[in-house]
Coordinates of C-alpha atoms in Angstrom, one line a residue:
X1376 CA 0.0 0.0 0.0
X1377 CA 1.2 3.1 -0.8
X1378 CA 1.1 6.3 1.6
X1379 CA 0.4 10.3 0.9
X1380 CA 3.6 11.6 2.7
X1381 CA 3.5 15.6 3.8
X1382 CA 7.3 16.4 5.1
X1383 CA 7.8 19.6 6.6
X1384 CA 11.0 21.7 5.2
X1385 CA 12.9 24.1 7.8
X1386 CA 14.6 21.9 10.6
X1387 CA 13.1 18.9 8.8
X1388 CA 14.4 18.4 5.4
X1389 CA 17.0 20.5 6.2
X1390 CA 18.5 22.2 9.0
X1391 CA 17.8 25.8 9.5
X1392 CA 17.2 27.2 12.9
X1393 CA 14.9 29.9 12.0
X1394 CA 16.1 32.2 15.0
X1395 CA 19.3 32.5 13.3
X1396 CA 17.7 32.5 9.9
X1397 CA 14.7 34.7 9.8
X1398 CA 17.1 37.9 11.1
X1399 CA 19.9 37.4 8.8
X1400 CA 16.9 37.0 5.8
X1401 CA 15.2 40.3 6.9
X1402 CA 18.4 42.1 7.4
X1403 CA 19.6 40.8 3.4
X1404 CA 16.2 41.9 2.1
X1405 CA 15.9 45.6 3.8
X1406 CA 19.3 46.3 2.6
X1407 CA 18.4 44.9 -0.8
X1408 CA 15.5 47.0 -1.1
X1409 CA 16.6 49.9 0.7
X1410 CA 16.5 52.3 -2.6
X1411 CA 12.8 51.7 -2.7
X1412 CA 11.9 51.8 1.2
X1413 CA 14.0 52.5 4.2
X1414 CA 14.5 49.2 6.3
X1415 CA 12.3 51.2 9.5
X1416 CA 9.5 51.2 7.7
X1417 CA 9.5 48.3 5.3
X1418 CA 10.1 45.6 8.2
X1419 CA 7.5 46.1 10.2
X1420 CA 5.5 46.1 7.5
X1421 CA 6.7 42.9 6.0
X1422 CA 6.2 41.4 9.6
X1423 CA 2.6 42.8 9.6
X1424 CA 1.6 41.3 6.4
X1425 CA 3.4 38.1 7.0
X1426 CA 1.1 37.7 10.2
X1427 CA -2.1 38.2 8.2
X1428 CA -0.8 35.1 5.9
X1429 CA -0.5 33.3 9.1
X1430 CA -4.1 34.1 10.8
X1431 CA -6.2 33.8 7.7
X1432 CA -8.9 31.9 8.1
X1433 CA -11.5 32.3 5.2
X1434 CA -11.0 30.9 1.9
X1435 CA -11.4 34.2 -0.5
X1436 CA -7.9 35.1 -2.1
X1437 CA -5.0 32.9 -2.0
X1438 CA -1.6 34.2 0.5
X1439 CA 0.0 35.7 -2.3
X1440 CA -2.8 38.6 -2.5
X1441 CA -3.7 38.6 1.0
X1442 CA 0.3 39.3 1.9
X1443 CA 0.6 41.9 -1.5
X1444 CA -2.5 43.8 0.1
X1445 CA -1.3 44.7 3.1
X1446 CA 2.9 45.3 1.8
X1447 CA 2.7 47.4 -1.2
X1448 CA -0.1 49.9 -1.4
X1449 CA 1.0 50.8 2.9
X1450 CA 4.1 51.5 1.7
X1451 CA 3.5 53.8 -1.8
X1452 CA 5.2 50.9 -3.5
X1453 CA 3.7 49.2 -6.9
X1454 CA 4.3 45.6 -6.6
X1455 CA 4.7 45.4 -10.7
X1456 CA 7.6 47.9 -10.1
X1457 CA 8.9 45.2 -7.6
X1458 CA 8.6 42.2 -9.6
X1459 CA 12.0 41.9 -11.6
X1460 CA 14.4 43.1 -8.7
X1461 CA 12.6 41.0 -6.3
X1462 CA 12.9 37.8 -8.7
X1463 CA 16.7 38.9 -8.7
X1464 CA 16.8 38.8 -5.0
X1465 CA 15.4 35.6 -4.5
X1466 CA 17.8 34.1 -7.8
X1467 CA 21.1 35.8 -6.1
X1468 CA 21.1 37.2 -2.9
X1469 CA 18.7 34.9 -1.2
X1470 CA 22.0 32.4 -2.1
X1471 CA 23.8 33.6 0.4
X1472 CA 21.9 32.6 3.7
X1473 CA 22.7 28.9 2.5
X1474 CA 25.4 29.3 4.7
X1475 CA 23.3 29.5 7.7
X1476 CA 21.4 25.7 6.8
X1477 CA 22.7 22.4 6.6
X1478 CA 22.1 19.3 4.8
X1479 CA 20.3 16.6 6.7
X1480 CA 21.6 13.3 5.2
X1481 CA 19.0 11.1 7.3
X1482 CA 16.1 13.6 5.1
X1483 CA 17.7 12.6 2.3
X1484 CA 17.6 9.0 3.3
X1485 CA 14.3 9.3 3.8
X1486 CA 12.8 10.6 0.5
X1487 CA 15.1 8.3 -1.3
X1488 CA 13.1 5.8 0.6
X1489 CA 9.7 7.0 -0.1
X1490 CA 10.5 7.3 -3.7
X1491 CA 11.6 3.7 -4.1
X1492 CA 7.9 3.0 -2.3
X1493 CA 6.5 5.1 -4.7
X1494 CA 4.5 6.8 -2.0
X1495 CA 3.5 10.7 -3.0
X1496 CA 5.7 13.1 -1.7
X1497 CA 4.4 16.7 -0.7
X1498 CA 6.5 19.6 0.8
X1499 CA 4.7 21.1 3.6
X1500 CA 6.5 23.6 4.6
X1501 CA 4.7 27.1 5.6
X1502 CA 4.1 29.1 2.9
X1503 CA 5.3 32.3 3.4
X1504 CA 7.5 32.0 1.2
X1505 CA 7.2 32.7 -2.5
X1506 CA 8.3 29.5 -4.6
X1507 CA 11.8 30.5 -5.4
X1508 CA 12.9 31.2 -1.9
X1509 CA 11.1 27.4 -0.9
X1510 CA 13.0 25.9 -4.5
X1511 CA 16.5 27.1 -3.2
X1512 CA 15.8 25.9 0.3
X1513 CA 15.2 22.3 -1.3
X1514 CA 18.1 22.7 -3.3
X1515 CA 20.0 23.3 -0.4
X1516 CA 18.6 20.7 1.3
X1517 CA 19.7 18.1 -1.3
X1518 CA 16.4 17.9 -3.9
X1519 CA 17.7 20.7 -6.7
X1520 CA 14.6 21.8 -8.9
X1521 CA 15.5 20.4 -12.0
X1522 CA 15.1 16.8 -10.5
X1523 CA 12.0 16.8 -7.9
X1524 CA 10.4 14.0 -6.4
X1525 CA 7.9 16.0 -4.9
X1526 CA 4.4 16.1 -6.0
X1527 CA 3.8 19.3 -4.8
X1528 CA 5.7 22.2 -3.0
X1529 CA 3.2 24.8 -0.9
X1530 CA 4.2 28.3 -1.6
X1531 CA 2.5 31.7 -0.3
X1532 CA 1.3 31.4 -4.4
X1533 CA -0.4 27.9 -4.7
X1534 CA -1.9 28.1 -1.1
X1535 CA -4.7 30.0 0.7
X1536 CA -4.1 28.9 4.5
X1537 CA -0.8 28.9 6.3
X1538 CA -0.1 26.6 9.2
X1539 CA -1.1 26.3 11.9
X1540 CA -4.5 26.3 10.7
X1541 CA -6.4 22.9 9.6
X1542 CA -7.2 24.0 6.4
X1543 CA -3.7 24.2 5.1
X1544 CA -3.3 20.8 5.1
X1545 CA -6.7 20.3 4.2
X1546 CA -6.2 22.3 0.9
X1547 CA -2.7 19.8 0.1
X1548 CA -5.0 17.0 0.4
X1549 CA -8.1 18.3 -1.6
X1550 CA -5.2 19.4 -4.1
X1551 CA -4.4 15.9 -4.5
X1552 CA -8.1 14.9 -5.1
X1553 CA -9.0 13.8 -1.2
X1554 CA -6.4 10.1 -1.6
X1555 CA -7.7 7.0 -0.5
X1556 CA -4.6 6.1 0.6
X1557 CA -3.2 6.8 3.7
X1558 CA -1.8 9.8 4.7
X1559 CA 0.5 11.3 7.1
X1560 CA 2.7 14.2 8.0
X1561 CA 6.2 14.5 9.4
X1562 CA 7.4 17.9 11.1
X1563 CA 9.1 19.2 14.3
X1564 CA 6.6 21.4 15.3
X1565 CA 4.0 20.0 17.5
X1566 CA 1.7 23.1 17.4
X1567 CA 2.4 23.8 13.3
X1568 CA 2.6 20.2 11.7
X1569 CA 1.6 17.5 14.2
X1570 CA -1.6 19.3 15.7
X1571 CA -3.0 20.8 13.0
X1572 CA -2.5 17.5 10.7
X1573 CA -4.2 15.6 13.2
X1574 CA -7.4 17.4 13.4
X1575 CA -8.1 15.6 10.2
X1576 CA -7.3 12.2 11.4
X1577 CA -3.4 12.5 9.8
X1578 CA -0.6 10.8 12.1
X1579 CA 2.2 12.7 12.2
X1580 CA 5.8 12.0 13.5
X1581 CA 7.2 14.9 15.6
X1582 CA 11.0 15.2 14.3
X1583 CA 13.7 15.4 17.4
X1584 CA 10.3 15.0 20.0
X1585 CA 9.2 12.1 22.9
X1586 CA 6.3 10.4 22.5
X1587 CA 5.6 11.8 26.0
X1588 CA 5.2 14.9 24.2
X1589 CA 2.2 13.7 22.0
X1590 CA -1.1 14.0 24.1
X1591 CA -3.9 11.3 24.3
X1592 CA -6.1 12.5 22.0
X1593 CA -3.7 12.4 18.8
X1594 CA -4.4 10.6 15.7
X1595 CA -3.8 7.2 16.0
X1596 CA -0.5 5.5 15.3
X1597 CA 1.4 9.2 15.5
X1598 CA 5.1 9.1 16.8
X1599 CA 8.0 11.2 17.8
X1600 CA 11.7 10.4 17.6
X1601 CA 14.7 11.2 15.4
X1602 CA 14.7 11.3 11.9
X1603 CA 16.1 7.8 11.7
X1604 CA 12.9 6.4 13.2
X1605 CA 11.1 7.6 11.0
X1606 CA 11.6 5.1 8.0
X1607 CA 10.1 2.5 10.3
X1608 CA 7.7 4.4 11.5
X1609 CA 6.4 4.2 7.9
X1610 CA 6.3 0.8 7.0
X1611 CA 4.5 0.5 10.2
X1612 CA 1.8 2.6 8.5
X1613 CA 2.1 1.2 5.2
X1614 CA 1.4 -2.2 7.2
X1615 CA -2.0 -1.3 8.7
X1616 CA -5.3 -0.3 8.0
X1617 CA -5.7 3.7 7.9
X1618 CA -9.1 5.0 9.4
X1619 CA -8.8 8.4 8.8
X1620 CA -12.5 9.7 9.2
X1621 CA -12.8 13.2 10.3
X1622 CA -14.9 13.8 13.4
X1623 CA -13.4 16.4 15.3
X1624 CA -15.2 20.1 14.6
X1625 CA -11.7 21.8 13.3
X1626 CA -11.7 18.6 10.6
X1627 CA -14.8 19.8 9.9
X1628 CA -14.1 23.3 9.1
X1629 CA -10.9 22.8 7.5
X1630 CA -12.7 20.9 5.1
X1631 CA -15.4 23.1 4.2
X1632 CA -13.1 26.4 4.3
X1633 CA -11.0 24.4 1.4
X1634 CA -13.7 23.0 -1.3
X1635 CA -14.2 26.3 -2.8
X1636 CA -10.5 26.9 -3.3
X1637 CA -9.3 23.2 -4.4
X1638 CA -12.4 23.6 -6.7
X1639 CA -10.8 26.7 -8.4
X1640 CA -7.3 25.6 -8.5
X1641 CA -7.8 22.2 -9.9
X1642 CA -9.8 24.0 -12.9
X1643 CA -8.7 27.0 -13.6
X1644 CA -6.6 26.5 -16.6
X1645 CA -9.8 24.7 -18.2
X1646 CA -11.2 25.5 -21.2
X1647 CA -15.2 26.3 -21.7
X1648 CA -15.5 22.6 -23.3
X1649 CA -13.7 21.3 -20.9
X1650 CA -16.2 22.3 -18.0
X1651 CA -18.7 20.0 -19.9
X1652 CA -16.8 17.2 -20.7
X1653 CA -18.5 14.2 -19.7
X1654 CA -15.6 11.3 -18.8
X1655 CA -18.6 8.6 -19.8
X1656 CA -22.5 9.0 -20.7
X1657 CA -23.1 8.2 -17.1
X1658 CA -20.7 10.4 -15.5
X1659 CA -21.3 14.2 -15.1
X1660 CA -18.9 17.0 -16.1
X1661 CA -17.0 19.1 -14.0
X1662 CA -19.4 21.9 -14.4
X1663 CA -22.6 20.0 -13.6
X1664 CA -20.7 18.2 -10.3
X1665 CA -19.7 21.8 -9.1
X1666 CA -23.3 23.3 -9.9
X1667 CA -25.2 20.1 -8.0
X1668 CA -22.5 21.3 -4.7
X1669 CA -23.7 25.0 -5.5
X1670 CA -27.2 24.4 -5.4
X1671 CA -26.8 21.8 -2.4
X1672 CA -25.4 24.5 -0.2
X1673 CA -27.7 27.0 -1.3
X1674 CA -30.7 24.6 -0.9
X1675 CA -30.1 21.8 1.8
X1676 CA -27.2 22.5 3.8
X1677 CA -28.0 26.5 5.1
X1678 CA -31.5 26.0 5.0
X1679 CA -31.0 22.8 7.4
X1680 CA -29.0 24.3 9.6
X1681 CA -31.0 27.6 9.7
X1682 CA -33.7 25.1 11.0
X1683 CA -31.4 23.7 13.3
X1684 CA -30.6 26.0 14.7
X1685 CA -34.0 27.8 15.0
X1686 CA -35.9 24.5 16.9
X1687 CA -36.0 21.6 18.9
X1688 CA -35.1 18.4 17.3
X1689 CA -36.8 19.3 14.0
X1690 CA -37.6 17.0 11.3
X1691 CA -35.8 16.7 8.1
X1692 CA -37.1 15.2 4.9
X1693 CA -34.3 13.9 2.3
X1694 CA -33.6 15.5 -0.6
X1695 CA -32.2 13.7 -4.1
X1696 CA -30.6 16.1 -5.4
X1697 CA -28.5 14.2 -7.8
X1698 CA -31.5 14.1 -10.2
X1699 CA -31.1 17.9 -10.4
X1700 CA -28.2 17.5 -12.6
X1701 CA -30.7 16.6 -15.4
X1702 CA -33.7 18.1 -14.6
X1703 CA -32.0 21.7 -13.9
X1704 CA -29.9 20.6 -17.2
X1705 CA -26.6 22.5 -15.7
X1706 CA -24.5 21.7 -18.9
X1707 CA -26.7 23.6 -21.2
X1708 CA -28.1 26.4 -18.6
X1709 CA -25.1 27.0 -16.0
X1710 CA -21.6 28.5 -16.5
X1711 CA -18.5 28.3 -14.7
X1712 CA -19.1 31.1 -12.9
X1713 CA -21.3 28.9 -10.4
X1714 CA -17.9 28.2 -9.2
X1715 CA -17.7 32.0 -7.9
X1716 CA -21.2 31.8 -6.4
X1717 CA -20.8 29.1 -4.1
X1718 CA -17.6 30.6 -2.8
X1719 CA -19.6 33.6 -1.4
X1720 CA -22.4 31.1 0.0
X1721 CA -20.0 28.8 1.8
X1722 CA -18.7 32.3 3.5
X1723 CA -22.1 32.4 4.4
X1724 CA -22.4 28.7 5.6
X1725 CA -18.9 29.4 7.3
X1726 CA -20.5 32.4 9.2
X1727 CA -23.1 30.2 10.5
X1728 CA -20.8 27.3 11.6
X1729 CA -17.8 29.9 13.2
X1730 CA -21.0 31.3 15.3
X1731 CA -22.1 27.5 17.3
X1732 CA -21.4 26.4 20.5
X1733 CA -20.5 23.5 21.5
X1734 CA -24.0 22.6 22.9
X1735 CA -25.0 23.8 19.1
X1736 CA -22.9 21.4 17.7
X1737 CA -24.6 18.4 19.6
X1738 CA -28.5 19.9 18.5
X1739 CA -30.2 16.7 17.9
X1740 CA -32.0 15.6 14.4
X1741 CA -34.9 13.5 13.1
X1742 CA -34.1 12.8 9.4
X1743 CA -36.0 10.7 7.1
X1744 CA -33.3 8.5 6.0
X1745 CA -30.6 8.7 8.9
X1746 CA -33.1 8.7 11.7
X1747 CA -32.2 10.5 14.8
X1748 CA -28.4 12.2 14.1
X1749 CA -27.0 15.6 15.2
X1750 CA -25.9 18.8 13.6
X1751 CA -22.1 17.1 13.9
X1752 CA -23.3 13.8 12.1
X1753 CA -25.1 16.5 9.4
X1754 CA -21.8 18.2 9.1
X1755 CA -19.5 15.0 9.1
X1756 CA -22.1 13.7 5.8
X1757 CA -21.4 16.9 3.6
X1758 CA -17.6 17.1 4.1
X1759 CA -17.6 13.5 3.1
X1760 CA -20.4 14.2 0.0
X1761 CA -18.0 17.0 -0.9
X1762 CA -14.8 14.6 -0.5
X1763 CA -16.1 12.4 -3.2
X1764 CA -17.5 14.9 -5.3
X1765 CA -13.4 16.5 -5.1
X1766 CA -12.1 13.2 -5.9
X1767 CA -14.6 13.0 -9.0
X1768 CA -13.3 16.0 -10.6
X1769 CA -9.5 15.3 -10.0
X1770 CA -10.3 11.9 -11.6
X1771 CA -11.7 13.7 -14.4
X1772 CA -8.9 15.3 -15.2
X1773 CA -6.5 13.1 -15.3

């Protein structure tokens, strides 16, 4: 069996204390851009915006444009402007603070590994970090750009959630069209890799940690230990069966702050036939399985929750709201621009959610089919409806 592998970068892959490194990186850049902005105001600045990267929490606009709105305009600087002497900082003088990392030969050992396994490979490092800077880190590291084994490298471009939150690696795994397989996530952070990872049932292995250092509620078979364990550690996992259903109410979340996004990135480079491309008669197209999650959210899930949250243990009738697809004839009456729409009504569904307490969570059910559930078990069904319908559209465009 093959495993979906997230491996953190800084003090992982590669040794780079980051209290050493972050000052000296700062320190090269304010010079570098002095001409354009003094250092006194341009670093707290680039501190400022760096922090809104970090506590985003809503899916609209990926870390790229949430960092460039709060840098540029604050500091009368057009980022267009910026663009070529910035792409010569990160080519040249971003070179020089490979002296403060180190190879990790036991990393390297490790991927090598993997690779033979052919299990999928992700960088997960924190992506603050436009793609260059994380590229020459790699390359540093030992993995030099031109000959990758990584599937995919987060980057403040490709991403729209930065650790710690859930939904970062939420988004790498709705990227990768939800895997079957199992998954898991190796990092030295407890509170940015290992936590976060196991909110969505991910076992992690905490680099240079004790297992004492794990608390009781982590996802199952999670470790901690040097980086020579960890090759074990994975054959162990490769060796039993994975249960990695979400249940916990950050899972949740995660899940339904990333759908919209991994729903734009997978198709935005396709064409207007390509939306209605159907893989096989029976199948639906692209456009037609991200209408039917449009008008499920606008129909069933806010209205359901509305009424929820509104009474006591109200009765729910199902709803078949596949045989929409035809009767509502999305291919022929629909464009992508559905895709846009049920962006702004899962900020509305995420509204509703970020607003519940604990005792709302637990609000008790009568549904037709299910019986007597919860506003959890409701919650749990359309993460896993939209899970499916992710991995449907990933398949289809492959």
């Amino acid at each position: 069996m093959t495993l979906t592998l997230l491996i953190d970068l800084d003090d992982t892959l590669l040794t780079n204390p980051l209290e050493s490194f972050m000052p000296a990186y700062i320190k090269l850049l304010s010079d570098y851009l002095a001409p354009f902005v003094p250092a006194s105001r341009m670093v707290p600045q680039l501190l400022y915006a760096t922090d809104k990267m970090i506590s985003k929490d809503l899916p609209a606009k990926t870390l790229e444009e949430t960092f460039d709105a709060d840098f540029y305009a604050s500091l009368g600087l057009i980022k267009n402007d910026l663009v070529e002497p910035l792409d010569t900082f990160y080519t040249q003088n971003f070179q020089k603070l490979q002296s403060v990392t180190k190879q990790k030969p036991e990393a390297l050992r490790i991927v090598e590994y993997a690779v033979s396994k052919k299990h999928t490979i992700v960088v997960a490092t924190n992506p603050l970090f436009p793609q260059k800077a994380i590229q020459s880190r790699l390359a540093w590291a030992g993995f030099p750009p031109d000959n990758t084994p990584f599937q995919f490298i987060t980057s403040y471009e490709n991403m729209h959630f930065a650790k710690p939150n859930p939904a970062y690696y939420a988004e790498i795994l709705g990227l990768l069209g939800w895997p079957l397989q199992p998954f898991c996530m190796i990092g030295n952070s407890l509170t940015d890799d290992i936590l976060p990872a196991s909110s969505l049932g991910m076992p992690g292995f905490l680099v240079d940690g004790k297992d004492s250092d794990l608390p009781e509620n982590i996802a199952q078979g999670s470790r901690a230990g040097t980086l020579d364990k960890v090759i074990p550690w994975l054959d162990e996992l490769e060796g039993k069966t994975h249960e990695s259903e979400i249940k916990s109410i950050p899972g949740i979340l995660a899940i339904l702050k990333t759908t919209p996004v991994v729903m734009d990135t997978l198709t935005k480079n396709l064409s207007d036939t390509d939306w209605k491309v159907k893989p096989t008669p029976s199948e639906w197209s692209i456009l037609e399985t991200i209408c039917h999650i449009f008008d499920v959210e606008k129909e069933i899930n806010i209205p359901r929750f509305e009424k929820i949250l509104s009474n006591e243990d109200p009765f729910l009738v199902g709803i078949d709201s596949d045989i929409w697809v035809n009767q509502r004839n999305y291919n022929e009456t629909r464009t992508p621009f559905c895709l846009t729409k049920f962006l702004k009504l899962r900020l509305t569904f995420l509204k509703i959610l970020n607003s519940l307490s604990s005792a709302d969570w637990q609000r008790t059910v009568r549904h037709s089919i299910f019986g007597p559930t919860s506003l959890l078990e409701l919650a749990i069904f359309i993460i896993r409806h939209e899970q499916d319908h992710i991995r449907q559209v990933y398949k289809a465009l492959k």
